[in-house]
Coordinates of C-alpha atoms and ligand atoms in Angstrom, one line a residue:
M3 CA 123.5 181.3 103.7
K4 CA 125.4 184.0 102.0
S5 CA 125.0 187.4 103.8
G6 CA 122.7 190.0 102.0
I7 CA 120.2 187.6 100.6
D8 CA 116.8 186.6 102.0
I9 CA 116.4 183.5 100.1
E10 CA 119.0 180.8 99.0
V11 CA 118.1 179.4 95.6
R12 CA 120.0 176.3 94.6
E13 CA 120.5 174.9 91.1
V14 CA 119.8 171.2 91.0
G15 CA 119.1 170.8 87.2
M16 CA 122.7 169.7 86.6
R17 CA 122.1 166.7 88.8
D18 CA 118.5 166.1 89.1
G19 CA 117.7 167.0 85.5
L20 CA 120.6 165.5 83.7
Q21 CA 120.5 162.3 85.6
I22 CA 117.6 161.0 83.5
I23 CA 118.4 162.6 80.2
P24 CA 120.0 159.9 78.0
T25 CA 122.0 162.4 75.8
F26 CA 125.5 163.1 77.4
F27 CA 125.7 166.8 78.2
A28 CA 129.2 167.7 76.9
T29 CA 131.7 168.4 79.5
E30 CA 132.7 171.8 78.1
G31 CA 128.9 172.6 78.1
K32 CA 128.6 171.7 81.7
K33 CA 131.6 173.9 82.6
A34 CA 130.2 176.9 80.6
W35 CA 126.8 176.3 82.5
I36 CA 128.3 176.4 85.9
E37 CA 130.5 179.5 85.1
A38 CA 127.5 181.4 83.6
E39 CA 125.1 180.5 86.4
A40 CA 127.4 181.3 89.1
A41 CA 128.2 184.7 87.5
A42 CA 124.4 185.3 87.6
G43 CA 124.6 185.0 91.3
V44 CA 123.2 181.6 91.9
P45 CA 124.8 180.7 95.3
E46 CA 124.9 176.9 95.2
I47 CA 125.0 174.4 92.2
E48 CA 124.5 170.6 92.8
V49 CA 127.0 169.5 90.1
C50 CA 126.8 165.8 89.9
S51 CA 125.9 162.6 91.8
F52 CA 128.5 160.2 93.1
V53 CA 126.9 157.0 91.8
P54 CA 128.1 154.1 89.7
P55 CA 128.4 155.0 85.9
K56 CA 125.8 152.3 85.3
V57 CA 123.2 154.1 87.4
S58 CA 124.0 157.3 85.5
A59 CA 126.4 157.9 82.9
Q60 CA 126.0 161.8 83.0
F61 CA 128.6 162.3 85.8
V62 CA 131.5 160.2 84.6
D63 CA 133.2 163.6 83.8
H64 CA 132.8 164.9 87.4
A65 CA 136.6 165.0 87.9
E66 CA 136.9 167.5 85.2
I67 CA 133.7 169.6 86.3
I68 CA 134.3 169.9 89.9
P69 CA 137.5 171.8 89.8
V70 CA 135.8 174.5 87.5
A71 CA 132.9 174.7 89.9
L72 CA 135.3 175.1 92.9
A73 CA 137.1 178.0 91.0
Q74 CA 134.0 180.1 90.8
P75 CA 134.1 183.0 93.6
G76 CA 131.6 182.4 96.4
L77 CA 129.8 179.3 94.8
E78 CA 128.9 176.5 97.1
V79 CA 129.6 173.4 95.2
S80 CA 127.4 170.4 96.2
A81 CA 126.8 166.8 95.0
L82 CA 124.4 164.0 95.7
V83 CA 125.6 160.8 97.5
P84 CA 123.5 157.7 98.1
N85 CA 126.0 155.8 100.3
L86 CA 129.5 155.9 101.9
K87 CA 131.3 155.0 98.8
G88 CA 129.9 158.2 97.0
A89 CA 130.7 160.3 100.0
E90 CA 134.4 159.0 100.0
R91 CA 134.6 160.4 96.5
G92 CA 133.1 163.6 97.5
F93 CA 135.5 164.2 100.3
Q94 CA 138.3 163.2 97.7
M95 CA 137.1 165.7 95.2
G96 CA 136.8 168.6 97.8
V97 CA 133.1 169.4 97.2
H98 CA 131.8 172.0 99.9
K99 CA 128.6 170.2 100.5
M100 CA 127.2 166.7 100.0
N101 CA 123.4 165.9 99.8
F102 CA 122.7 162.6 101.0
V103 CA 119.3 161.0 99.8
L104 CA 116.9 158.5 101.2
S105 CA 113.1 158.2 100.7
A106 CA 110.4 158.4 103.3
S107 CA 108.6 155.6 101.3
E108 CA 110.2 152.2 102.0
S109 CA 109.4 150.9 98.4
H110 CA 110.8 154.0 96.7
N111 CA 114.0 153.7 98.8
M112 CA 114.4 150.1 97.7
A113 CA 113.8 151.1 94.1
N114 CA 116.2 154.0 94.2
V115 CA 119.0 153.0 96.4
R116 CA 118.4 149.3 96.9
C117 CA 118.0 149.1 100.8
T118 CA 115.6 149.9 103.5
T119 CA 115.0 153.3 104.9
D120 CA 116.7 152.2 108.2
E121 CA 119.6 150.8 106.3
S122 CA 120.0 154.2 104.4
L123 CA 120.0 155.9 107.9
E124 CA 122.9 153.7 108.9
R125 CA 124.7 154.7 105.7
L126 CA 124.1 158.3 106.6
R127 CA 125.6 157.6 110.1
Q128 CA 128.8 156.1 108.4
I129 CA 129.1 159.3 106.2
M130 CA 128.8 161.6 109.3
E131 CA 131.4 159.5 111.0
L132 CA 133.7 159.9 108.1
R133 CA 133.0 163.7 108.0
D134 CA 133.8 164.1 111.7
S135 CA 137.0 161.9 111.5
S136 CA 139.4 164.7 110.2
P137 CA 139.7 168.4 110.3
E138 CA 139.6 168.6 106.4
N139 CA 136.6 166.4 106.2
K140 CA 134.8 168.5 109.0
K141 CA 134.7 171.5 106.6
V142 CA 132.2 169.7 104.4
R143 CA 128.6 170.3 105.1
I144 CA 126.3 167.3 105.0
G145 CA 122.7 168.0 103.8
S146 CA 120.2 165.2 104.1
G147 CA 117.2 164.9 101.8
I148 CA 114.0 163.1 102.5
S149 CA 112.7 162.1 99.1
T150 CA 109.0 161.2 98.4
A151 CA 108.3 163.1 101.7
L152 CA 104.9 164.3 100.2
G153 CA 103.9 161.3 98.2
C154 CA 105.1 158.4 96.3
T155 CA 104.3 156.9 93.0
I156 CA 104.7 153.4 94.3
E157 CA 103.0 153.8 97.8
G158 CA 100.8 156.8 97.0
R159 CA 100.2 158.7 100.4
V160 CA 103.3 159.0 102.7
E161 CA 102.6 159.4 106.4
P162 CA 104.1 162.8 107.6
K163 CA 105.0 160.9 111.0
Q164 CA 107.4 158.7 109.0
V165 CA 109.1 162.0 107.6
Y166 CA 109.3 163.4 111.1
R167 CA 110.8 160.2 112.4
I168 CA 113.5 160.2 109.7
A169 CA 114.2 163.9 110.4
E170 CA 114.7 163.3 114.1
A171 CA 117.2 160.5 113.4
M172 CA 119.1 162.7 110.8
L173 CA 119.2 165.5 113.3
A174 CA 120.5 163.3 116.1
M175 CA 123.5 162.4 113.7
G176 CA 124.2 166.2 113.3
V177 CA 123.3 166.9 109.6
D178 CA 123.7 170.5 108.6
E179 CA 120.4 170.8 106.8
I180 CA 117.4 168.8 106.0
A181 CA 115.6 169.0 102.6
V182 CA 112.1 168.0 102.2
A183 CA 111.5 166.6 98.7
D184 CA 108.5 166.2 96.7
T185 CA 110.2 164.0 94.3
V186 CA 107.3 163.1 92.1
G187 CA 105.1 166.3 92.3
Y188 CA 102.4 164.9 94.4
A189 CA 102.2 167.7 97.0
N190 CA 99.7 170.5 97.4
P191 CA 100.1 173.8 99.4
N192 CA 98.0 172.5 102.3
L193 CA 100.3 169.4 102.8
V194 CA 103.3 171.5 102.3
R195 CA 102.1 173.9 105.0
E196 CA 101.3 171.0 107.5
V197 CA 104.6 169.2 106.9
F198 CA 106.9 172.1 106.7
T199 CA 105.5 173.8 109.7
E200 CA 106.0 170.7 111.8
M201 CA 109.6 170.3 110.3
M202 CA 110.4 173.8 111.2
K203 CA 109.6 173.0 114.8
I204 CA 111.6 169.7 114.8
C205 CA 114.5 171.1 113.0
G206 CA 114.9 174.2 115.3
D207 CA 118.2 175.8 114.2
V208 CA 119.0 173.3 111.5
P209 CA 117.7 174.7 108.2
V210 CA 114.9 173.0 106.4
A211 CA 115.1 173.3 102.6
S212 CA 112.5 172.6 99.9
H213 CA 112.8 170.5 96.8
F214 CA 109.7 170.6 94.7
H215 CA 108.8 169.3 91.3
D216 CA 106.4 170.9 88.9
T217 CA 104.9 167.7 87.8
R218 CA 101.2 168.7 88.1
G219 CA 101.8 172.4 87.8
L220 CA 101.8 173.1 91.6
G221 CA 105.6 173.7 91.9
L222 CA 105.4 177.5 92.6
A223 CA 102.3 177.2 94.7
N224 CA 104.1 174.8 97.0
V225 CA 107.1 177.0 97.0
L226 CA 105.1 179.9 98.3
A227 CA 103.4 177.7 100.9
A228 CA 106.9 176.6 102.2
L229 CA 108.1 180.2 102.2
E230 CA 105.1 181.1 104.5
T231 CA 106.3 178.5 107.1
G232 CA 109.7 180.1 107.3
C233 CA 111.6 178.0 104.6
R234 CA 114.4 180.1 103.0
R235 CA 116.2 177.6 100.9
F236 CA 114.7 176.4 97.6
D237 CA 116.0 173.9 95.1
A238 CA 115.1 174.4 91.3
S239 CA 116.3 173.7 87.9
L240 CA 117.0 176.2 85.2
A241 CA 114.4 175.9 82.5
G242 CA 112.7 173.2 84.6
L243 CA 115.1 170.7 83.2
G244 CA 114.3 167.0 84.0
G245 CA 111.5 164.7 84.7
C246 CA 111.0 161.5 86.8
P247 CA 111.7 158.0 85.9
F248 CA 108.7 157.0 87.9
A249 CA 106.3 159.3 86.4
P250 CA 106.5 159.2 82.6
G251 CA 105.9 162.5 80.6
A252 CA 106.4 164.6 83.9
T253 CA 108.1 167.8 83.9
G254 CA 111.1 168.4 86.1
N255 CA 111.9 170.6 89.1
V256 CA 110.4 174.0 89.7
V257 CA 111.6 176.4 87.0
M258 CA 114.6 178.4 88.5
D259 CA 114.1 181.4 86.4
D260 CA 110.4 181.6 87.4
M261 CA 111.1 181.1 90.9
V262 CA 113.7 183.8 91.1
F263 CA 111.1 186.1 89.4
L264 CA 108.5 185.0 92.2
F265 CA 110.9 185.9 95.0
E266 CA 112.5 189.1 93.5
S267 CA 109.1 190.6 92.5
M268 CA 107.8 190.0 96.0
G269 CA 110.7 192.0 97.4
L270 CA 112.8 189.1 98.6
K271 CA 116.4 189.2 97.6
T272 CA 118.0 186.1 96.1
G273 CA 121.2 187.9 94.7
V274 CA 120.4 186.6 91.3
D275 CA 120.5 188.8 88.2
L276 CA 117.5 187.4 86.4
E277 CA 118.3 188.6 82.9
K278 CA 121.8 187.0 83.1
L279 CA 120.1 183.9 84.5
V280 CA 117.6 183.6 81.7
A281 CA 120.6 184.0 79.1
V282 CA 122.2 180.8 80.6
R283 CA 119.2 178.8 79.2
Q284 CA 120.9 179.0 75.7
I285 CA 123.8 176.8 76.9
I286 CA 121.2 174.1 77.8
A287 CA 119.4 174.6 74.5
D288 CA 122.7 174.3 72.6
N289 CA 123.8 171.0 74.3
L290 CA 120.4 169.4 74.5
P291 CA 118.5 170.5 71.4
E292 CA 116.0 167.7 71.8
E293 CA 114.8 168.7 75.3
S294 CA 111.9 170.9 75.9
L295 CA 112.7 173.8 78.1
H296 CA 110.1 175.3 80.4
G297 CA 109.5 178.8 82.0
G298 CA 107.1 181.7 81.8
V299 CA 109.7 184.6 82.1
A300 CA 111.8 183.2 79.4
Q301 CA 108.8 183.0 77.0
A302 CA 107.2 186.2 78.0
G303 CA 110.0 188.5 79.1
L304 CA 110.0 190.6 82.2
P305 CA 107.1 193.1 82.9
K306 CA 107.5 196.6 82.2
G307 CA 108.8 198.5 85.3
Y308 CA 110.0 195.3 87.0
R309 CA 112.1 196.2 89.9
P310 CA 114.0 193.3 91.4
A311 CA 114.6 193.3 95.3
S312 CA 118.2 192.4 94.7
A313 CA 118.8 195.4 92.4
M314 CA 117.2 197.7 94.9
M315 CA 119.4 196.3 97.6
Q316 CA 122.7 197.2 95.5
A317 CA 121.2 200.6 94.7
A318 CA 120.7 201.3 98.5
E319 CA 124.5 200.2 99.2
Ligands
COA428 N1 129.9 155.4 93.4 C1 130.5 154.5 92.6 N2 130.5 153.2 92.6 C2 129.8 152.8 93.5 C3 129.0 153.4 94.3 C4 129.2 154.9 94.2 N3 128.4 155.7 95.1 N4 128.3 152.6 95.3 C5 128.7 151.4 95.0 N5 129.6 151.4 94.0 C6 130.0 150.2 93.2 C7 130.4 149.2 94.0 O1 131.8 149.3 94.3 C8 130.2 147.9 93.3 O2 131.3 147.9 92.2 P1 131.8 146.3 91.7 O3 130.7 145.8 91.2 O4 132.9 146.8 90.8 O5 132.3 145.7 93.0 C9 129.0 148.2 92.6 O6 128.9 149.7 92.5 C10 127.8 147.6 93.2 O7 127.8 148.0 94.7 P2 126.6 147.9 95.6 O8 126.9 148.4 97.0 O9 126.1 146.5 95.6 O10 125.5 149.0 95.1 P3 124.1 148.6 94.5 O11 124.2 148.0 93.1 O12 123.1 147.9 95.5 O13 123.5 150.2 94.2 C11 123.5 152.4 94.9 C12 123.3 150.9 95.2 C13 123.1 153.2 96.0 C14 125.0 152.6 94.5 C15 122.7 152.6 93.6 O14 121.3 152.1 93.8 C16 122.6 154.2 93.3 O15 123.4 154.8 92.9 N6 121.4 154.8 93.5 C17 121.2 156.2 93.4 C18 120.2 156.5 92.3 C19 120.0 157.9 92.0 O16 120.9 158.6 91.6 N7 118.8 158.4 92.2 C20 118.4 159.7 91.8 C21 118.6 160.6 93.0 S1 117.3 160.7 94.0
ZN429 ZN1 114.2 165.8 92.5

């Protein structure tokens, strides 16, 4: 985590949001989005997935996007990978971090990456082996996400024990971070508290991140519940871009702009300039005119007398 901030917010809309939008987001637009959001102070952007073009055609231009992202000062450039082939591409492209994905629910894992959860763990082991095989690869951080950790559209309830078992296997392989993902927006704050409290114990020094969707309106409530257990890393997407292929009509990730407002108004520094961040939404609106954008701050503006924690930090310096 960057120094001087209390909370690390990470933009995943460019990957999680765009992957299910059929309209191709123009390459120049993606570059402008990365530049503007990095300039607003967002410390990490997940810029693409390394998946076959037939799985998602949004990322066929990744070789043009990644160098632009890598040129942004201080920006951690990450990408999602489902298997060794994706990770090989990631090492080649020089991303700073790769986020491996598997699902706690067997059926969801099969639908998403076409193998069992244990086979996915074996894929992760291969990726860790490749990461540790050369000094250059060793610089790359491997985050590992547990999707459907708090519920699944195919199986319904997911046993927390299954999540802990997977986390322990990931930790034994030496992952740098574990993200607990409510992929389909089934979580509630009580469940989040239960699972994150246990995950914090299991993971010890290895950071636990959260990845919430706002599918049923509980996104920020779940963020707050995770915050209270000690979680300090939160995924979100600007304007709540995206949805879920397994939940028709659903909204996307937690709205980044509203989440930054939540933290900053509570006195927690994200390092993000909210006004600059809200302005970045225009790039999405220009490139995806048919998408509905979400977010209360963008709609209502900032409250009178709003004093963000990050600005107070700069004033004190
Ligand atoms: N990137 C690019 N190409 C890849 C690839 C990757 N990460 N993984 C496999 N391929 C290629 C193979 O080389 C093969 O190519 P060929 O037909 O020219 O020989 C082809 O894709 C099929 O390979 P296979 O290993 O059989 O993959 P699959 O069809 O079983 O699909 C995944 C498995 C993991 C690649 C696919 O299910 C996937 O990408 N899932 C991720 C979905 C996703 O992004 N979900 C949202 C994030 S939570
Ligand atoms: Zn997601």
